[in-house]
Amino acid sequence: MTAKVILPRIGTDAAFRHAARAFSTNDVPPEALHFCDKAEMTGLFDADIAIPQPRGELRLPKSFVALTNAAVWHTDADRFDRLYAFLWRVRDKPSLIQDRGDAALAQLRRMEKAVHRCQHKMKAFVRFREIGEVDAKRRSFAAWFEPTHHTVEPTAQFFMRRFADMDWRIVTPDVTAIFEAGRIRFELDHPRPSLPTDANEALWTTYFKNIFNPARLKVKAMTSEMPKKYWHNMPEATAIPELISTAPAHAREMAKAAPTLAPPRAVKVQEAAEKHQHWERSREGMHAALADCSRCPLHAHATQPVPGAGPETARLMIVGEQPGDIEDLTGTPFAGPSGQLLNSALRAAGLAREQIYLTNAVKHFKFQVRGKRRVHQRPSAVEIEKCRWWLKTEIANVSPELIVVLGATAALAVTGDGQKILSRRGQIEQGKNGVPVIVSLHPAHVLRNPNAEEKAQLRQFLVSDLSQASLWLEANLKGAS
Amino acid sequence: MARYSIDQKLAILSDAAKYDASCASSGSTRRDSRDGKGLGSNEGSGICHAYAPDGRCISLLKILMTNFCIYDCAYCINRVSSNVRRARFSVDEVVRLTIEFYRRNYIEGLFLSSGIIRSPDATMEDMVRIARKLREEENFRGYIHLKTIPDAAPELIEEAGRLADRLSINVELPTDASVKKHAPEKNPEQIRRAMADVRLRRQAARDKTHTGRKAPRFAPAGQSTQVIIGADDANDTTILRQSTRLYGGYGLKRVYYSAFSPIPDATARLPLVSPPLQREHRLYQADWLLRFYDFELDEITEATTDGNLDLDVDPKLAWALANRARFPVDVNTAPKELLLRVPGFGIKSVNRILSTRRHRKLRYEDLLRIGALMKNARPFITVLGWSPGALTDRADLRALFAPPPEQLRLL
């Protein structure tokens, strides 16, 4: 014969956990027990049973405890028995909790999901009305709500976290939560209160009506997320039938209405706007022209062109390949990892970055997206050629005494030859513009090498080439004899 | 100008805001007001407080500060050349509406956007003032999403990011050429530069300062953008390629696709047809495959005919139908990457399959209980108690999924 375990309607979760621990550690099998809460007491012949003292510890999978804490609030009268029966099995075989195909577990998971959904809808659809004075030091609000499951108690925490600086109560046919002066309490079986009207409900309904787009009517999408059973406690829902019935006509009207002429003030406003140049910041000379560059398709994908940076009086110009991810975002050359490596190489070679004009052969970042990263792509010969126009302008503006080109792309742009970088590096060549050139490696080439030893070697090449440049500059110092 | 009541202003300025699709309020820092000194909380995941009959969630009070605008963007109801009624909220009105709605549990917070008045800086300054008042005077701890004006001063963007949970800037259209054509005052490069700026600031806020202290937070819920589809002739491949660039370049949380819907008082320059809702839906599905299912863009676009996604079947199913040589996969042995490719298997289903598989072999009925969509999955899997036989290679397999051809409607 089964014995009946009666659980209280408030604090049901803790009471059930306690009872389940007590019975299972005393090895009372599920067949011997029937759990119910006080409202569900209907049985005729079953005897009540006192809860024994727990004996020893009960170890259960964490996610079963979480499952229990949700499923106890379900309205299914068998929820406790189902939980206890599964506890009986999972106690000896903890891996069972991961078996998504187990029928009993699937049923409990469905119940858990239903309770979570009900909690979620409660957080969403409770509508407070103000019941106190607007200018009271602590304002007070009340709501009437009809949840599907016993979700008031487990959801009250949410409202406490959110509305702690006001008093509120959520009255339901089952449990009522009352939050006053920062303290929560639960009471049973309150009647439906009559709440005063609240002027903000009309405003809210106005908002609801106007944020709706009649050209996109999708009633099913609405009712699947906001079932009709909630509507009668939501002020905005009164507007729904009319919104639906007039939507097709509204949409037709919009489509039919002939385009109108612009109001006369439009021209005036636009003229004024143009005068103020609201959008375009005035940039000077080359930078402004470069910003509008569309000589090759790269401009449409990159964030911005990255012009050279450094003093126009610099004796040394360093030309890299193209901006990378960081350079593209910041708009300054050599700002990313390659820039850091270049900085340290410059220091090692005794050169000061502030005195050098740094730029790239190609001014826009060329890349391919892989997953969430933008991966550098080498610019094509056509892109290099199109962009050489800008490099030539920069060389003319700065008129450096020496140019260091880093990598094949820069070498191609400045000397017309991008081949055999390793064998050419470190020597003085003559550039297309008549300026002496030293060819070296691109810092990114150093960074990409996976072998630590080779990497150190390549970095040393870069430092030594830059040192060559430094020596050349010293030897050719104007006025030096 | 006519003087409007608060109710009339709300009607005008929410009507003007409805074309922005985003209403998300998730992914920000967790906070609450249990100390009793403020109002509001943020729990990580957002809450949809209501649904309008267009099926869209209402989570935030989504309004324009003003719908006066000096720009003339063809697709926008608020363009200077439109005859729509104009209104403007004061700072206090927006603050009061937000707080009173929030206290009644109508909303998660505020999504504030605006037409451009006077200058970008002046507009942005007013928006920032609203956010500042909410945070500092009302101690509001709910969600704030600010639409940033691309050319506003850096100090204003900085403050906006400190006050708001999310910042967004709309790229508006899929190509630079379309933006130049339909929104002549907007500069696509300027928009990208503004997004780059937000990404860099977010990155800087995550790094510790050189004194070891944490930098002040900056837009913790990230940035998003919106692109209007169907207003120009860009195909889905172009649109998705732009999205991958945006996700990759600026770390966007979301790209919203908004089917161009005819607006009251439309311009003659744009089509007046009903919005391509199905196309919008397919784009979102493809977007999900790119972000969560490890699909490469080319894989999705190769399964299309003219660069547009199949409207009749979803993009994952379209890919599977075009790559049948890779199926059927054995649910009991296939690696995760392959399970994620099975139509009808979502990320949750795949995780459940993997955790169950550790203990025993799966049967067909298990998959039903796990929540997989077996109607779609059946031809592409084998599992205990099920083998698709010749189904996988049937010539008319696509027809089993696609809706029957619609008869042309005669007038």
Short mmCIF file of C-alpha atoms in Angstrom, two decimals, chain A residues 76-281:
data_model
loop_
_atom_site.label_atom_id
_atom_site.label_comp_id
_atom_site.label_asym_id
_atom_site.label_seq_id
_atom_site.Cartn_x
_atom_site.Cartn_y
_atom_site.Cartn_z
CA ASP A 76 1.08 17.91 -13.09
CA ALA A 77 -0.17 16.05 -9.99
CA ASP A 78 2.39 13.29 -10.56
CA ARG A 79 5.43 15.59 -10.71
CA PHE A 80 6.79 14.58 -7.31
CA ASP A 81 6.32 10.87 -7.92
CA ARG A 82 8.01 11.12 -11.30
CA LEU A 83 10.93 13.01 -9.78
CA TYR A 84 11.30 10.54 -6.93
CA ALA A 85 11.12 7.56 -9.28
CA PHE A 86 13.84 9.02 -11.45
CA LEU A 87 15.91 9.92 -8.38
CA TRP A 88 15.72 6.27 -7.39
CA ARG A 89 17.28 5.27 -10.71
CA VAL A 90 19.81 8.08 -11.10
CA ARG A 91 21.09 7.55 -7.56
CA ASP A 92 22.77 4.33 -8.63
CA LYS A 93 23.54 5.34 -12.19
CA PRO A 94 24.46 9.04 -12.41
CA SER A 95 25.18 8.84 -16.15
CA LEU A 96 21.44 8.38 -16.71
CA ILE A 97 20.98 12.14 -16.44
CA GLN A 98 22.80 12.53 -19.76
CA ASP A 99 20.62 10.05 -21.58
CA ARG A 100 18.44 12.36 -23.63
CA GLY A 101 16.61 9.35 -25.05
CA ASP A 102 15.32 8.00 -21.71
CA ALA A 103 11.53 8.28 -21.75
CA ALA A 104 11.09 9.17 -18.06
CA LEU A 105 13.82 11.76 -18.23
CA ALA A 106 12.42 13.18 -21.46
CA GLN A 107 9.09 13.65 -19.69
CA LEU A 108 10.75 15.43 -16.75
CA ARG A 109 12.76 17.60 -19.12
CA ARG A 110 9.53 18.58 -20.85
CA MET A 111 8.07 19.57 -17.50
CA GLU A 112 11.19 21.53 -16.62
CA LYS A 113 10.95 23.32 -19.94
CA ALA A 114 7.28 24.11 -19.42
CA VAL A 115 8.03 25.65 -16.02
CA HIS A 116 10.92 27.67 -17.42
CA ARG A 117 8.73 28.90 -20.21
CA CYS A 118 6.00 29.81 -17.76
CA GLN A 119 8.53 31.69 -15.62
CA HIS A 120 9.80 33.48 -18.67
CA LYS A 121 6.30 34.50 -19.71
CA MET A 122 5.61 35.71 -16.21
CA LYS A 123 8.69 37.94 -16.30
CA ALA A 124 7.48 39.26 -19.64
CA PHE A 125 3.74 39.63 -19.28
CA VAL A 126 3.10 40.78 -15.69
CA ARG A 127 1.73 44.32 -15.97
CA PHE A 128 1.89 46.54 -12.91
CA ARG A 129 -0.57 49.30 -12.12
CA GLU A 130 0.31 52.05 -9.72
CA ILE A 131 -1.74 51.76 -6.51
CA GLY A 132 -0.03 54.42 -4.38
CA GLU A 133 0.75 58.11 -4.79
CA VAL A 134 3.03 59.04 -7.70
CA ASP A 135 5.13 61.32 -5.51
CA ALA A 136 5.33 58.94 -2.55
CA LYS A 137 8.85 58.30 -1.31
CA ARG A 138 8.41 54.64 -2.07
CA ARG A 139 5.97 54.06 -4.90
CA SER A 140 3.71 51.03 -4.93
CA PHE A 141 2.38 48.85 -7.71
CA ALA A 142 0.23 45.77 -8.06
CA ALA A 143 -0.54 43.20 -10.76
CA TRP A 144 -3.04 40.40 -11.28
CA PHE A 145 -1.56 37.46 -13.15
CA GLU A 146 -2.68 33.95 -14.05
CA PRO A 147 0.31 31.65 -14.59
CA THR A 148 -0.03 28.15 -16.00
CA HIS A 149 2.19 26.55 -13.36
CA HIS A 150 3.08 27.38 -9.73
CA THR A 151 5.69 29.89 -10.85
CA VAL A 152 5.16 32.87 -8.55
CA GLU A 153 7.52 31.74 -5.83
CA PRO A 154 10.51 30.77 -7.99
CA THR A 155 10.10 33.90 -10.16
CA ALA A 156 9.73 36.42 -7.32
CA GLN A 157 13.52 36.72 -7.10
CA PHE A 158 13.58 38.23 -10.54
CA PHE A 159 11.15 40.99 -9.58
CA MET A 160 13.10 41.62 -6.38
CA ARG A 161 16.29 42.14 -8.34
CA ARG A 162 14.59 44.44 -10.79
CA PHE A 163 12.11 46.46 -8.72
CA ALA A 164 13.84 46.80 -5.39
CA ASP A 165 13.22 50.52 -4.94
CA MET A 166 9.43 50.20 -4.96
CA ASP A 167 6.72 48.15 -3.25
CA TRP A 168 4.87 45.67 -5.40
CA ARG A 169 2.61 42.67 -5.24
CA ILE A 170 1.76 40.05 -7.80
CA VAL A 171 -1.60 38.48 -7.03
CA THR A 172 -2.50 35.15 -8.65
CA PRO A 173 -5.33 32.69 -8.04
CA ASP A 174 -2.77 30.46 -6.31
CA VAL A 175 0.14 32.17 -4.52
CA THR A 176 0.54 35.92 -4.01
CA ALA A 177 3.96 37.57 -3.71
CA ILE A 178 4.13 40.74 -1.62
CA PHE A 179 7.24 42.88 -1.58
CA GLU A 180 7.17 45.66 1.00
CA ALA A 181 10.01 47.80 2.35
CA GLY A 182 12.55 45.47 0.78
CA ARG A 183 11.11 42.25 2.19
CA ILE A 184 9.26 39.48 0.36
CA ARG A 185 6.46 37.27 1.67
CA PHE A 186 4.08 34.80 0.09
CA GLU A 187 0.40 34.33 0.87
CA LEU A 188 -2.22 31.91 -0.39
CA ASP A 189 -5.54 32.23 -2.17
CA HIS A 190 -6.03 35.99 -2.48
CA PRO A 191 -9.14 37.08 -4.41
CA ARG A 192 -8.67 39.05 -7.61
CA PRO A 193 -8.11 42.67 -6.52
CA SER A 194 -9.72 45.60 -8.30
CA LEU A 195 -6.86 47.81 -9.39
CA PRO A 196 -7.23 51.53 -10.20
CA THR A 197 -6.81 52.56 -13.83
CA ASP A 198 -3.38 53.74 -14.81
CA ALA A 199 -2.88 56.54 -17.36
CA ASN A 200 0.33 54.97 -18.63
CA GLU A 201 -1.63 52.03 -20.05
CA ALA A 202 -3.11 54.31 -22.72
CA LEU A 203 0.36 55.59 -23.62
CA TRP A 204 1.70 52.06 -23.76
CA THR A 205 -1.16 51.02 -26.05
CA THR A 206 -0.39 53.99 -28.31
CA TYR A 207 3.18 52.77 -28.52
CA PHE A 208 2.08 49.20 -29.24
CA LYS A 209 -0.20 50.34 -32.08
CA ASN A 210 2.40 52.51 -33.74
CA ILE A 211 5.43 50.27 -33.51
CA PHE A 212 3.44 47.65 -35.44
CA ASN A 213 4.13 47.56 -39.18
CA PRO A 214 0.89 46.68 -41.05
CA ALA A 215 2.86 45.71 -44.14
CA ARG A 216 4.34 42.72 -42.27
CA LEU A 217 1.29 41.04 -40.76
CA LYS A 218 2.34 37.70 -39.18
CA VAL A 219 -0.33 36.81 -36.67
CA LYS A 220 0.88 33.26 -36.04
CA ALA A 221 4.35 34.45 -35.12
CA MET A 222 2.73 36.69 -32.52
CA THR A 223 0.35 34.14 -30.98
CA SER A 224 2.97 31.41 -30.74
CA GLU A 225 5.06 33.66 -28.50
CA MET A 226 2.21 35.52 -26.82
CA PRO A 227 -0.65 33.00 -26.48
CA LYS A 228 -4.15 34.40 -26.21
CA LYS A 229 -4.54 33.11 -22.65
CA TYR A 230 -2.32 35.98 -21.47
CA TRP A 231 -4.09 38.71 -23.38
CA HIS A 232 -6.86 39.61 -20.95
CA ASN A 233 -4.33 40.82 -18.38
CA MET A 234 -2.30 42.88 -20.83
CA PRO A 235 -3.58 46.38 -21.60
CA GLU A 236 -2.03 46.57 -25.07
CA ALA A 237 -3.74 43.37 -26.20
CA THR A 238 -7.09 45.17 -26.52
CA ALA A 239 -5.69 46.87 -29.62
CA ILE A 240 -4.77 43.64 -31.40
CA PRO A 241 -8.07 42.71 -33.13
CA GLU A 242 -8.37 46.11 -34.75
CA LEU A 243 -4.70 46.20 -35.77
CA ILE A 244 -5.13 42.87 -37.52
CA SER A 245 -8.40 43.68 -39.24
CA THR A 246 -7.25 47.04 -40.58
CA ALA A 247 -3.72 46.01 -41.51
CA PRO A 248 -4.36 44.88 -45.13
CA ALA A 249 -6.26 48.09 -45.86
CA HIS A 250 -3.50 50.18 -44.31
CA ALA A 251 -0.83 48.39 -46.31
CA ARG A 252 -2.87 48.81 -49.51
CA GLU A 253 -3.32 52.49 -48.84
CA MET A 254 0.42 52.92 -48.39
CA ALA A 255 1.12 51.10 -51.62
CA LYS A 256 -1.54 52.98 -53.56
CA ALA A 257 -0.75 56.47 -52.38
CA ALA A 258 1.09 58.22 -55.16
CA PRO A 259 4.48 59.61 -54.27
CA THR A 260 4.09 63.16 -53.09
CA LEU A 261 6.14 66.20 -53.90
CA ALA A 262 8.71 67.25 -51.37
CA PRO A 263 7.56 70.03 -49.06
CA PRO A 264 9.03 73.43 -49.91
CA ARG A 265 11.10 73.56 -46.75
CA ALA A 266 13.07 70.49 -47.86
CA VAL A 267 15.10 72.48 -50.35
CA LYS A 268 15.88 75.15 -47.80
CA VAL A 269 16.96 72.64 -45.17
CA GLN A 270 19.18 70.83 -47.63
CA GLU A 271 20.81 74.01 -48.81
CA ALA A 272 21.54 75.02 -45.26
CA ALA A 273 22.91 71.57 -44.56
CA GLU A 274 25.23 71.73 -47.54
CA LYS A 275 26.63 75.03 -46.37
CA HIS A 276 27.51 73.57 -43.01
CA GLN A 277 29.16 70.55 -44.60
CA HIS A 278 27.69 68.32 -41.91
CA TRP A 279 29.04 65.09 -43.22
CA GLU A 280 32.40 65.65 -44.85
CA ARG A 281 35.09 66.81 -42.53
#
